[in-house]
N, CA, C and O atoms as a MOPAC input file, in Angstrom:
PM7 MOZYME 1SCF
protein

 N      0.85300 1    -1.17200 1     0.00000 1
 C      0.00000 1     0.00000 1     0.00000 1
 C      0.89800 1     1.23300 1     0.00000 1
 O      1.74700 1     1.32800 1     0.88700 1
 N      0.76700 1     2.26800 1    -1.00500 1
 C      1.47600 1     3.60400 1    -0.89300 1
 C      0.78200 1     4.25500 1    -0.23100 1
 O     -0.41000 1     4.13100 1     0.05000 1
 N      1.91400 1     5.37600 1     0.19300 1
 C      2.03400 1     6.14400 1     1.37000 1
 C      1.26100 1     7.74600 1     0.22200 1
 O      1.91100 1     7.93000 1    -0.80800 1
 N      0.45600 1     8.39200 1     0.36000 1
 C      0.50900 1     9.54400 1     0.28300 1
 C      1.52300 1    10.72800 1     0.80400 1
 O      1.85200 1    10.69800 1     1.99000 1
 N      2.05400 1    11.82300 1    -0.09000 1
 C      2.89300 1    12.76600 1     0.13200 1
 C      2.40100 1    13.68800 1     0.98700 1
 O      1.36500 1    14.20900 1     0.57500 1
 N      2.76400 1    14.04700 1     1.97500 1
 C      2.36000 1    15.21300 1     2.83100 1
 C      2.23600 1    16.51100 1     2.07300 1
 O      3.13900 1    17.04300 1     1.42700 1
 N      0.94500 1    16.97500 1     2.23900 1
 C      1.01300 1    18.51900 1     1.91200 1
 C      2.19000 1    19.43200 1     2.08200 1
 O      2.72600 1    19.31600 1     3.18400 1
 N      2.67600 1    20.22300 1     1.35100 1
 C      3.25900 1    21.47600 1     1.14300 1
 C      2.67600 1    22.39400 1     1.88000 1
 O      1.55800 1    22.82100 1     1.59500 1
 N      3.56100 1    22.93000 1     3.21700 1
 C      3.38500 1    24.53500 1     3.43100 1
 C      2.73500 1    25.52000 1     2.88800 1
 O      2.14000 1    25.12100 1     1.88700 1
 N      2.60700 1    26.42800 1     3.05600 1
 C      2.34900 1    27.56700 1     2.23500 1
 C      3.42000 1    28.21100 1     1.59100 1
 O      3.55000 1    28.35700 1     0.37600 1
 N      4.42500 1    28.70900 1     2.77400 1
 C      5.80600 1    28.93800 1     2.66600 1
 C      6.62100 1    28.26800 1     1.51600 1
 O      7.16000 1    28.75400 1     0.52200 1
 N      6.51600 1    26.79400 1     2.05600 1
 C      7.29400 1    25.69500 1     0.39300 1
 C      6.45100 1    25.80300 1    -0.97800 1
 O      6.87700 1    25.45000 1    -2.07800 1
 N      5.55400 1    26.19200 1    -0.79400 1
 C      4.79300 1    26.16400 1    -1.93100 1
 C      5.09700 1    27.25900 1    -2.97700 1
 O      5.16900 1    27.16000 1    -4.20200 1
 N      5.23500 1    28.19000 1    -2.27400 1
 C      5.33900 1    29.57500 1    -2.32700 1
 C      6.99000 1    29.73500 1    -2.93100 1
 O      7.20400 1    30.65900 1    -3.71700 1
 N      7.81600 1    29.06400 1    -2.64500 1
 C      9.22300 1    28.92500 1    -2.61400 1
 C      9.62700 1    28.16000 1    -4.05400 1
 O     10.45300 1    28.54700 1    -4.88100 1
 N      8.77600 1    26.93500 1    -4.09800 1
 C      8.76900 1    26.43800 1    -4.96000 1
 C      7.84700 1    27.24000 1    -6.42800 1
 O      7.89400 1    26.64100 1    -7.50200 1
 N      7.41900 1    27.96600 1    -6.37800 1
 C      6.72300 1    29.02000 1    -7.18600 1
 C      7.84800 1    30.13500 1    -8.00900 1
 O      7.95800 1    30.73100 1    -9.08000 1
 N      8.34100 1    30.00600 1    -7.11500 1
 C      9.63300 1    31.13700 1    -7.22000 1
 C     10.68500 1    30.29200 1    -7.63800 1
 O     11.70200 1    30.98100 1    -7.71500 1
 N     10.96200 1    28.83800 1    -8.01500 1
 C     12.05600 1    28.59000 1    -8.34000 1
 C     12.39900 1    27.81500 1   -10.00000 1
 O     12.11800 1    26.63900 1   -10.23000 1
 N     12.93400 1    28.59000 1   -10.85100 1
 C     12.62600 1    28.62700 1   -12.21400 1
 C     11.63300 1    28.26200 1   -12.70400 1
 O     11.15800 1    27.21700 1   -13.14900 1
 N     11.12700 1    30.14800 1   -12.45100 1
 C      9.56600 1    30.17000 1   -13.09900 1
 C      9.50900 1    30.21300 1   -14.42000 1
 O      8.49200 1    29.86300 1   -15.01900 1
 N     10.90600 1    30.77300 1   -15.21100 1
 C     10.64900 1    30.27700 1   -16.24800 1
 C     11.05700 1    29.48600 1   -17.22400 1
 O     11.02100 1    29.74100 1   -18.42800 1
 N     11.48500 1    28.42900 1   -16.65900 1
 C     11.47700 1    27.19900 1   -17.21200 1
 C     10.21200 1    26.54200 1   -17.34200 1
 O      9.77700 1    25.98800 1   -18.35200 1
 N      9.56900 1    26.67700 1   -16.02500 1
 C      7.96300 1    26.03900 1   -15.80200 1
 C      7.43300 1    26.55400 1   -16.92400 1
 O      7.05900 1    25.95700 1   -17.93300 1
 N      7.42700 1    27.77900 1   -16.66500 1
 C      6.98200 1    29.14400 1   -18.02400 1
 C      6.30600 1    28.23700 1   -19.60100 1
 O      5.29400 1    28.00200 1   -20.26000 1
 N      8.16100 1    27.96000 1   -19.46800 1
 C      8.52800 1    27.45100 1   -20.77500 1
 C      7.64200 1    25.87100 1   -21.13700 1
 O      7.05700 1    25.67800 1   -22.20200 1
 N      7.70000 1    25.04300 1   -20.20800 1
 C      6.84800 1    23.89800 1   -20.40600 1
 C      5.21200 1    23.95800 1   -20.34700 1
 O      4.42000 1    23.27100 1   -20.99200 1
 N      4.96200 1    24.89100 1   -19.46900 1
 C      3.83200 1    24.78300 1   -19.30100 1
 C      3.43800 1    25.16000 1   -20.96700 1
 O      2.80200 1    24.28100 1   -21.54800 1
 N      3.77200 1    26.38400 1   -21.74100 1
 C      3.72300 1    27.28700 1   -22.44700 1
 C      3.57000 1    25.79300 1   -23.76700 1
 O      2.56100 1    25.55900 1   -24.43200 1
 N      4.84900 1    25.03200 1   -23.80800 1
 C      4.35800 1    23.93100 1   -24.69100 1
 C      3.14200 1    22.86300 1   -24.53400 1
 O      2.33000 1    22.71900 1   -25.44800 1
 N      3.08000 1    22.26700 1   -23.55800 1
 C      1.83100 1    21.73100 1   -23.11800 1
 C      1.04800 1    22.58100 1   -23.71600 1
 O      0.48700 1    21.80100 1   -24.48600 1
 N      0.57700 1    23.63500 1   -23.94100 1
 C     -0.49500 1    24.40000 1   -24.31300 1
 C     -0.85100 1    24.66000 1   -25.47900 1
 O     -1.95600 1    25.06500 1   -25.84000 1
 N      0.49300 1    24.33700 1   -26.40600 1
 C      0.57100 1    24.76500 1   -28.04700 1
 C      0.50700 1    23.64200 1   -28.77900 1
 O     -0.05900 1    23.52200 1   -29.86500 1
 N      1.20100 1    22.66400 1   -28.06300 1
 C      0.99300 1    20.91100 1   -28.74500 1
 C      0.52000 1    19.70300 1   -28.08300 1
 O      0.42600 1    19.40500 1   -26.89200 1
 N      0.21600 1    19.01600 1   -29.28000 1
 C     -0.38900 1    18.02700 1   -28.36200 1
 C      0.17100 1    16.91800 1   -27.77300 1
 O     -0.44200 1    16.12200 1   -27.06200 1
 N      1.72800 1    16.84600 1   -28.16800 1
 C      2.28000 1    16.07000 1   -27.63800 1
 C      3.63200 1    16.00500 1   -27.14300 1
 O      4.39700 1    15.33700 1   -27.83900 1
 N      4.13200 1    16.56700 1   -26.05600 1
 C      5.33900 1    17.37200 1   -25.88400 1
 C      5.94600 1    16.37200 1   -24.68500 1
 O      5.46500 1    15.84500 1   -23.68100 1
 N      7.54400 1    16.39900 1   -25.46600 1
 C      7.99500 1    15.82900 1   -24.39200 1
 C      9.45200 1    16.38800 1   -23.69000 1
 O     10.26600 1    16.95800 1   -24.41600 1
 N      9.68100 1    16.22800 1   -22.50100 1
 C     10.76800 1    16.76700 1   -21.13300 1
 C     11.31000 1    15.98100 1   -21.55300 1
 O     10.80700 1    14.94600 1   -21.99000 1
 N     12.53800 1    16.26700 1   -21.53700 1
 C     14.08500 1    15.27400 1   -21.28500 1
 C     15.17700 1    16.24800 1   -20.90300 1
 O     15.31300 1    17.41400 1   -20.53300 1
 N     15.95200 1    15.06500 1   -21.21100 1
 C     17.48300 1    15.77500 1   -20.79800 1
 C     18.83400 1    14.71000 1   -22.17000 1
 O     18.61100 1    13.70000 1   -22.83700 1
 N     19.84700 1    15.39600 1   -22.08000 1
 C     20.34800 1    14.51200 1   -22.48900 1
 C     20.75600 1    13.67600 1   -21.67200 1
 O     20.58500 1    13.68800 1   -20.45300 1
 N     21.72500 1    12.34600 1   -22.78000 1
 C     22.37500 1    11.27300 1   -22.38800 1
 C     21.55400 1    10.34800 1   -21.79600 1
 O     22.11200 1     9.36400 1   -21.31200 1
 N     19.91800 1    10.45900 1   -21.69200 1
 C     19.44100 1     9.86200 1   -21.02600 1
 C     19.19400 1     8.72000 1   -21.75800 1
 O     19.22900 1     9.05800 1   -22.94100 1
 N     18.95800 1     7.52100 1   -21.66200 1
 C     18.61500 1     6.13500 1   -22.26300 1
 C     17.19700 1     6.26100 1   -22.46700 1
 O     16.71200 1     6.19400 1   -23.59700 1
 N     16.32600 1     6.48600 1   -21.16100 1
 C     15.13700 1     6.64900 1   -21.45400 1
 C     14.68300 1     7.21700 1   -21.70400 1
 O     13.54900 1     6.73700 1   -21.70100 1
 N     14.61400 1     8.83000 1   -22.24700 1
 C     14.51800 1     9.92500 1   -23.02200 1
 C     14.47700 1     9.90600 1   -24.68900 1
 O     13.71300 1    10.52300 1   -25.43100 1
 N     15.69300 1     8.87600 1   -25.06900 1
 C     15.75500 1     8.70800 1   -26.30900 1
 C     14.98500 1     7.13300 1   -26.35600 1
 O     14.67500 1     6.74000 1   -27.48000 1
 N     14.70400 1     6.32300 1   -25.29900 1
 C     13.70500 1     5.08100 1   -25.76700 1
 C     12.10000 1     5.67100 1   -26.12000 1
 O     11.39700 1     5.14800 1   -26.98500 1
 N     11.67900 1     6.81700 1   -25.31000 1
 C     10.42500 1     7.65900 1   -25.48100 1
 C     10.12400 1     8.07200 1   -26.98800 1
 O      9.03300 1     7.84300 1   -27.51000 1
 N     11.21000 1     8.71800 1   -27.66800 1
 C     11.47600 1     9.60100 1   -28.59200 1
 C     11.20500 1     8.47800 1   -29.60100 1
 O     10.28800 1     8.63800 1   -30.40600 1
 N     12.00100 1     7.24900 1   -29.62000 1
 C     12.18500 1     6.63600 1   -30.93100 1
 C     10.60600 1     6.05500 1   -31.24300 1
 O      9.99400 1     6.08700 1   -32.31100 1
 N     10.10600 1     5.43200 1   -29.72300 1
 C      8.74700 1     5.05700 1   -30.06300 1
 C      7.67600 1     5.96300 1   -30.53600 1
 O      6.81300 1     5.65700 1   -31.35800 1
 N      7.83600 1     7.33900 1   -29.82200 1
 C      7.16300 1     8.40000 1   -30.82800 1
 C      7.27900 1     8.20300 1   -32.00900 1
 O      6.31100 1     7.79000 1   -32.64800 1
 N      8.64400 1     8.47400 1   -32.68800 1
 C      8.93500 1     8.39400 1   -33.78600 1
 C      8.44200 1     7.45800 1   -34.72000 1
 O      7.89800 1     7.67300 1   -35.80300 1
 N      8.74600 1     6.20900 1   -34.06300 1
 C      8.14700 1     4.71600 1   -35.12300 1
 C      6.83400 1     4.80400 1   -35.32300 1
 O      6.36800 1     4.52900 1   -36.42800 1
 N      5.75300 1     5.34800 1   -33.89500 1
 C      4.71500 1     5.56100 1   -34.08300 1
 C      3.81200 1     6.77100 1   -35.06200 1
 O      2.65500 1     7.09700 1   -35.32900 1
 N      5.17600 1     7.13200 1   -35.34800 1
 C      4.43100 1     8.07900 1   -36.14300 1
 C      3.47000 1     9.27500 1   -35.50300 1
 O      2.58200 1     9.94700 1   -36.02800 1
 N      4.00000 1     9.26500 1   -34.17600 1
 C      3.37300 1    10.80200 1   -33.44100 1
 C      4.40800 1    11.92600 1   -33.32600 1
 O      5.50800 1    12.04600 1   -32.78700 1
 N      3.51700 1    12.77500 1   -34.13000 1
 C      4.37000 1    13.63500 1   -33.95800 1
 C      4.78800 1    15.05100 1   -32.21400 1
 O      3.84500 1    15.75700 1   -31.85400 1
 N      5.66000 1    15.13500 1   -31.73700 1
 C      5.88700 1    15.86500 1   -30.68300 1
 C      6.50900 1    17.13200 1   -30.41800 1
 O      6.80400 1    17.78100 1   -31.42200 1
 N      6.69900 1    17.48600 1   -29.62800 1
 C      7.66000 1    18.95400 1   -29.38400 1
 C      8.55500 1    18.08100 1   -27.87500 1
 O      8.14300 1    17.54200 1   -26.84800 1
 N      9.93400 1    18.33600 1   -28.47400 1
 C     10.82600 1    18.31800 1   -27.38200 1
 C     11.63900 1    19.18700 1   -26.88700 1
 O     12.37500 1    19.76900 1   -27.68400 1
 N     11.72600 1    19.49400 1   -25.51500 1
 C     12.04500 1    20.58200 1   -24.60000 1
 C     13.37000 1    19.32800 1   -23.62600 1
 O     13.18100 1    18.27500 1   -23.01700 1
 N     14.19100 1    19.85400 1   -23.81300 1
 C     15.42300 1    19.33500 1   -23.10000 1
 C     16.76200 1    20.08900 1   -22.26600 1
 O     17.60000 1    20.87700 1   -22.70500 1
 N     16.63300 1    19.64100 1   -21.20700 1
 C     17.32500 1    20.52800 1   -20.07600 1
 C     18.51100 1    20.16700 1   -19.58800 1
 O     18.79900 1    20.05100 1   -18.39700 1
 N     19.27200 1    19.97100 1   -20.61500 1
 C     21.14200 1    19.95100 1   -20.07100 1
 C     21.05900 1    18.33500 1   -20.01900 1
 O     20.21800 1    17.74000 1   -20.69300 1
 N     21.98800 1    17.64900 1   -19.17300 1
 C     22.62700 1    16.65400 1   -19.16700 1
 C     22.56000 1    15.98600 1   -17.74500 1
 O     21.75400 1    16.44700 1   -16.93700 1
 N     23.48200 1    14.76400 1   -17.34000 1
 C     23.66600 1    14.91300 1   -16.00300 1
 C     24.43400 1    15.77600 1   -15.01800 1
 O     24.29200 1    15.99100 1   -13.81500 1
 N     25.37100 1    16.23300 1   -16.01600 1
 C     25.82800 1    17.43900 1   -15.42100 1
 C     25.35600 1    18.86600 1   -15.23300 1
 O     25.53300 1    19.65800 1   -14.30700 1
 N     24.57800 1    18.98100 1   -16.60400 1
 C     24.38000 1    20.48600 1   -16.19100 1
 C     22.57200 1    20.45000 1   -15.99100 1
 O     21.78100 1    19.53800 1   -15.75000 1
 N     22.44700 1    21.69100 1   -16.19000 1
 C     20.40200 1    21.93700 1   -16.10600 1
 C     19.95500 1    21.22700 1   -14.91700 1
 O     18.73300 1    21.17500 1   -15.05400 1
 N     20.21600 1    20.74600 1   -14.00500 1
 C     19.60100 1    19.78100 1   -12.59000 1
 C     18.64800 1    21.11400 1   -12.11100 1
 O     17.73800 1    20.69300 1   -11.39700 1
 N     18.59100 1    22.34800 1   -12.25700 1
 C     18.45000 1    23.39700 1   -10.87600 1
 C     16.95300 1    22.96900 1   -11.86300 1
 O     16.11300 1    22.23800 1   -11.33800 1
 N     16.73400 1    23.50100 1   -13.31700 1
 C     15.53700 1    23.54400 1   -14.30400 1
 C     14.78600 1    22.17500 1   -13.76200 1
 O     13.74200 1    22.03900 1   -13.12500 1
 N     15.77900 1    21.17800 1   -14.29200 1
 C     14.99400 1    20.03900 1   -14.02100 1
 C     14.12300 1    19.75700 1   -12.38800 1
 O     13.09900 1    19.07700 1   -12.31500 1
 N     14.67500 1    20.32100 1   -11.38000 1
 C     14.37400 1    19.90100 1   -10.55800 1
 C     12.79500 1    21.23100 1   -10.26300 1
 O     11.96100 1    21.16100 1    -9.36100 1
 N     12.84000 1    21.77800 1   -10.83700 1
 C     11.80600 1    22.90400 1   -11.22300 1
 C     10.74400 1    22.28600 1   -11.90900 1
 O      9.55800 1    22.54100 1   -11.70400 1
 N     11.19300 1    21.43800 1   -12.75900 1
 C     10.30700 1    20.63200 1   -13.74700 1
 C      9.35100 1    19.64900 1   -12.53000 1
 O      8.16100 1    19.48000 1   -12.26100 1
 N     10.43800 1    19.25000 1   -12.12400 1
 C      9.48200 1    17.83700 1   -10.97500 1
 C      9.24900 1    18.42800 1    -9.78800 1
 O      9.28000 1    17.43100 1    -9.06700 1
 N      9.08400 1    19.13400 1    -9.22700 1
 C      8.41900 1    19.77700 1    -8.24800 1
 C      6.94000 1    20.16700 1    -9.11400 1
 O      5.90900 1    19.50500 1    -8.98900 1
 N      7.08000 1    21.39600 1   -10.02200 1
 C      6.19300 1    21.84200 1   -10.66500 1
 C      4.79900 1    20.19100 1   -11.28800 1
 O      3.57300 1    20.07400 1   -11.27400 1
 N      5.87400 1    19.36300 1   -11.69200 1
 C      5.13300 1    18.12600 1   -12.50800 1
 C      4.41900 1    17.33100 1   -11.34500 1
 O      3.27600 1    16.94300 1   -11.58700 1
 N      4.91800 1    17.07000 1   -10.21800 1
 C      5.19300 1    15.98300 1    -9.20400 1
 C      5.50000 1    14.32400 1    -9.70500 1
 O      5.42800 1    13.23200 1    -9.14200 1
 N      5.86200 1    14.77700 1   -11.01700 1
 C      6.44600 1    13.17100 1   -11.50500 1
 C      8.21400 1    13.19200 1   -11.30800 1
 O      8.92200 1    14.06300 1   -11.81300 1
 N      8.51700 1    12.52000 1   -10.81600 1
 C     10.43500 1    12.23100 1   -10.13700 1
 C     11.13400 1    12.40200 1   -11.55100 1
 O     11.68700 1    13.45400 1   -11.87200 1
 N     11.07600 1    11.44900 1   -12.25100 1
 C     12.31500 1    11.20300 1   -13.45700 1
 C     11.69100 1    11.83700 1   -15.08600 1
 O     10.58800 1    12.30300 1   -15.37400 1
 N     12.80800 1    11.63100 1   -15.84800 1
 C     12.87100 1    11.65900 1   -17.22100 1
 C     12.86300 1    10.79000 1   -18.09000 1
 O     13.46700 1     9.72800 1   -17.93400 1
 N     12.27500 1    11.03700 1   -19.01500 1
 C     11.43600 1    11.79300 1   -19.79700 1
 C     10.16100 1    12.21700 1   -19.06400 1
 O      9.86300 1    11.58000 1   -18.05300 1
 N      9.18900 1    13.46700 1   -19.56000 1
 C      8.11400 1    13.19200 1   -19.17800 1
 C      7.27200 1    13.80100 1   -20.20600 1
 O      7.30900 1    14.88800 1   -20.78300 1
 N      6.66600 1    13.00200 1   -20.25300 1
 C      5.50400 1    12.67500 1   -21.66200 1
 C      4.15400 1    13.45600 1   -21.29300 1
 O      3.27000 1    13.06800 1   -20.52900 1
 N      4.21800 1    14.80200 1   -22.11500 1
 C      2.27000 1    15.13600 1   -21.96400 1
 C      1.55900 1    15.00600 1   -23.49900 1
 O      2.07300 1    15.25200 1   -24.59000 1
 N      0.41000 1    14.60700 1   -23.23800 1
 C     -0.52400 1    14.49700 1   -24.78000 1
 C     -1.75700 1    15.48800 1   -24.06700 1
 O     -2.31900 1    15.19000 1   -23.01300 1
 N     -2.02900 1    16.64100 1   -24.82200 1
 C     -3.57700 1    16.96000 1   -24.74500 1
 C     -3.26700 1    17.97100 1   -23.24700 1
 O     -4.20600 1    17.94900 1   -22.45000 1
 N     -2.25000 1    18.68200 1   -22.90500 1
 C     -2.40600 1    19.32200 1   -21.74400 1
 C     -1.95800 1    18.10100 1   -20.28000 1
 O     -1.70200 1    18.55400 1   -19.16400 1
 N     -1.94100 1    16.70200 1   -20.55300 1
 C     -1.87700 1    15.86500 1   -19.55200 1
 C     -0.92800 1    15.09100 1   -19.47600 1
 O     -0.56800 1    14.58000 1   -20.53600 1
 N     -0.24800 1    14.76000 1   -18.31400 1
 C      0.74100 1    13.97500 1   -17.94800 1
 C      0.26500 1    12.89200 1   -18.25300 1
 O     -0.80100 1    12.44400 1   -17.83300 1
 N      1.35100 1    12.13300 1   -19.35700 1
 C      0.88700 1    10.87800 1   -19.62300 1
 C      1.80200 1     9.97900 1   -18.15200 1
 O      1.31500 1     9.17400 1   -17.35800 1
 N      3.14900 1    10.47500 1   -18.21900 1
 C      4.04400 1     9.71700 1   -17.46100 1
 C      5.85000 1     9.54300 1   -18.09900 1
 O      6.57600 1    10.38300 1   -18.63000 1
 N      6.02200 1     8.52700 1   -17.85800 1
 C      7.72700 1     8.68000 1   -18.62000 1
 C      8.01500 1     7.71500 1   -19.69300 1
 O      7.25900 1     8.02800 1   -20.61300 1
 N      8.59700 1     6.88300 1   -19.97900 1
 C      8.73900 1     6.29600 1   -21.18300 1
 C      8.45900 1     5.10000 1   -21.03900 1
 O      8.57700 1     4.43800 1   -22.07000 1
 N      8.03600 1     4.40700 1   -19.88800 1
 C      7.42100 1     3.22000 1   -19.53200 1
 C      6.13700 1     3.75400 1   -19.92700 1
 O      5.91800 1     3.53800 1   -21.11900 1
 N      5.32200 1     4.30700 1   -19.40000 1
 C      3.70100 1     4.86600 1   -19.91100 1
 C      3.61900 1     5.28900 1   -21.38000 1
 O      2.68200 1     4.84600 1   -22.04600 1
 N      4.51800 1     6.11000 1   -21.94900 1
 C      4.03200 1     6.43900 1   -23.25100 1
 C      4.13200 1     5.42100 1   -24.17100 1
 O      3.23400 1     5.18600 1   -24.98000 1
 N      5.42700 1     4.63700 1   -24.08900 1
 C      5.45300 1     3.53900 1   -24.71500 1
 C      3.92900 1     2.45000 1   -24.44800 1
 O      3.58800 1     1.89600 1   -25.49300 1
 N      3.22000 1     2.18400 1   -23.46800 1
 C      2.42000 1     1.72900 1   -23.08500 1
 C      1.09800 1     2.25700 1   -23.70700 1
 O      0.21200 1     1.50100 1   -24.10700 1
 N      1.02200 1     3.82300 1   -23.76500 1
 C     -0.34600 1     4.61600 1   -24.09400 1
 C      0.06200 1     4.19400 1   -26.34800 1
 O     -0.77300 1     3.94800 1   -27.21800 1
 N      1.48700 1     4.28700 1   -26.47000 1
 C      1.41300 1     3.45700 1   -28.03600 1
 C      0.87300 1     2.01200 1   -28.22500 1
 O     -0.10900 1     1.55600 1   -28.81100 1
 N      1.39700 1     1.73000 1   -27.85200 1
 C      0.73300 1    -0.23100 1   -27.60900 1
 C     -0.58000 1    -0.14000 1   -27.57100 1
 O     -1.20000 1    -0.81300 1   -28.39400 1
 N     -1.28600 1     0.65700 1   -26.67400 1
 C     -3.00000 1     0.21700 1   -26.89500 1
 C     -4.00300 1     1.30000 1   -27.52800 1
 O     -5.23000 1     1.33200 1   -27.43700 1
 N     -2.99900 1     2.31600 1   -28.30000 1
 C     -3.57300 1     3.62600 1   -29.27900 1
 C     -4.18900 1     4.54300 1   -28.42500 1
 O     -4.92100 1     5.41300 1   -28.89900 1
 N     -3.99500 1     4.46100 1   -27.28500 1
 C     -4.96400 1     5.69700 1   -26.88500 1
 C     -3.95900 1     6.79500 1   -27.08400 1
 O     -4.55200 1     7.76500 1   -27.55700 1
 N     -2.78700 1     7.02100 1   -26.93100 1
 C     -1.50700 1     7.95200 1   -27.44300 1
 C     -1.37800 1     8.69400 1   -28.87200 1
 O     -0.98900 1     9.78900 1   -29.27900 1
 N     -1.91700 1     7.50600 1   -29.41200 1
 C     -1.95000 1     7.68600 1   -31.34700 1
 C     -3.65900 1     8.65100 1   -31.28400 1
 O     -4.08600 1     9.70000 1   -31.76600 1
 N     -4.02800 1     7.90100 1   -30.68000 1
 C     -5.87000 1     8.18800 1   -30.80300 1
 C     -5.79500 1    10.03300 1   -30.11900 1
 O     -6.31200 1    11.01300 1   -30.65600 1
 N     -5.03300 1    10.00700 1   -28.89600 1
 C     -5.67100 1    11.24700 1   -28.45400 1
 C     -4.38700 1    12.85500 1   -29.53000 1
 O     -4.40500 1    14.08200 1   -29.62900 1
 N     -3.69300 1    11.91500 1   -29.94600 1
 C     -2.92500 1    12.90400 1   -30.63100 1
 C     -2.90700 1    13.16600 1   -32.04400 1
 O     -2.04500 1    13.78900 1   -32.66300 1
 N     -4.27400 1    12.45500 1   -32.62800 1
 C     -4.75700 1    12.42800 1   -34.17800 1
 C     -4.58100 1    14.05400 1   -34.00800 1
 O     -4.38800 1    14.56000 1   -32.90300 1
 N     -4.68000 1    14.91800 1   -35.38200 1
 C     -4.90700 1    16.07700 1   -35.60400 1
 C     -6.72000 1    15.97900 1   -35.92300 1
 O     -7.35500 1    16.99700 1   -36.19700 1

């Protein structure tokens, strides 16, 4: 059985609001223009396993990518606070968190991915 996350402060909330707003800016801003946009970073394995299945599938996306393991961590970690999903890639279709490259690959396999991102 999982544990639910404790509420956020006001204070942390507030903190976290303030911490690269515009990076959030920037993602939120795609989420809004396409329908299928995806977070990464480089060097990642699972970033580019996301991408290729897009690709084969023939969906088309917008990718937004934030440095490496070395660099961009402060953005990224802006990203997953803001997202509340932990890792990379992260996959939205339609304004909505699909999930990371285990899920999107998954939302291809049974078309609802292909289906909700027809034009």
């Amino acid at each position: 059985m999982g544990r639910e996350a404790p509420p956020h402060s006001e204070a942390a909330e507030a903190r976290i609001a303030r911490f690269h707003p515009d990076t959030v800016a920037e993602v939120g801003a795609a989420i809004g223009s396409h329908r299928v946009v995806v977070v990464g970073m480089g060097w990642n394995p699972h970033v580019r396993r996301a991408r290729r299945a897009l690709d084969e599938g023939g969906v088309p996306y917008h990718y937004l990518g934030y440095g490496n393991y070395v660099t961009g961590w402060r953005q990224r970690l802006a990203i997953k606070l803001w997202s509340g999903w932990p890792t990379f890639p992260q996959v939205y279709c339609d304004g909505r968190l699909v999930g990371g490259a285990d899920e999107a690959i998954a939302a291809l396999a049974d078309g609802t991915l292909k289906q909700t991102s027809a034009a």
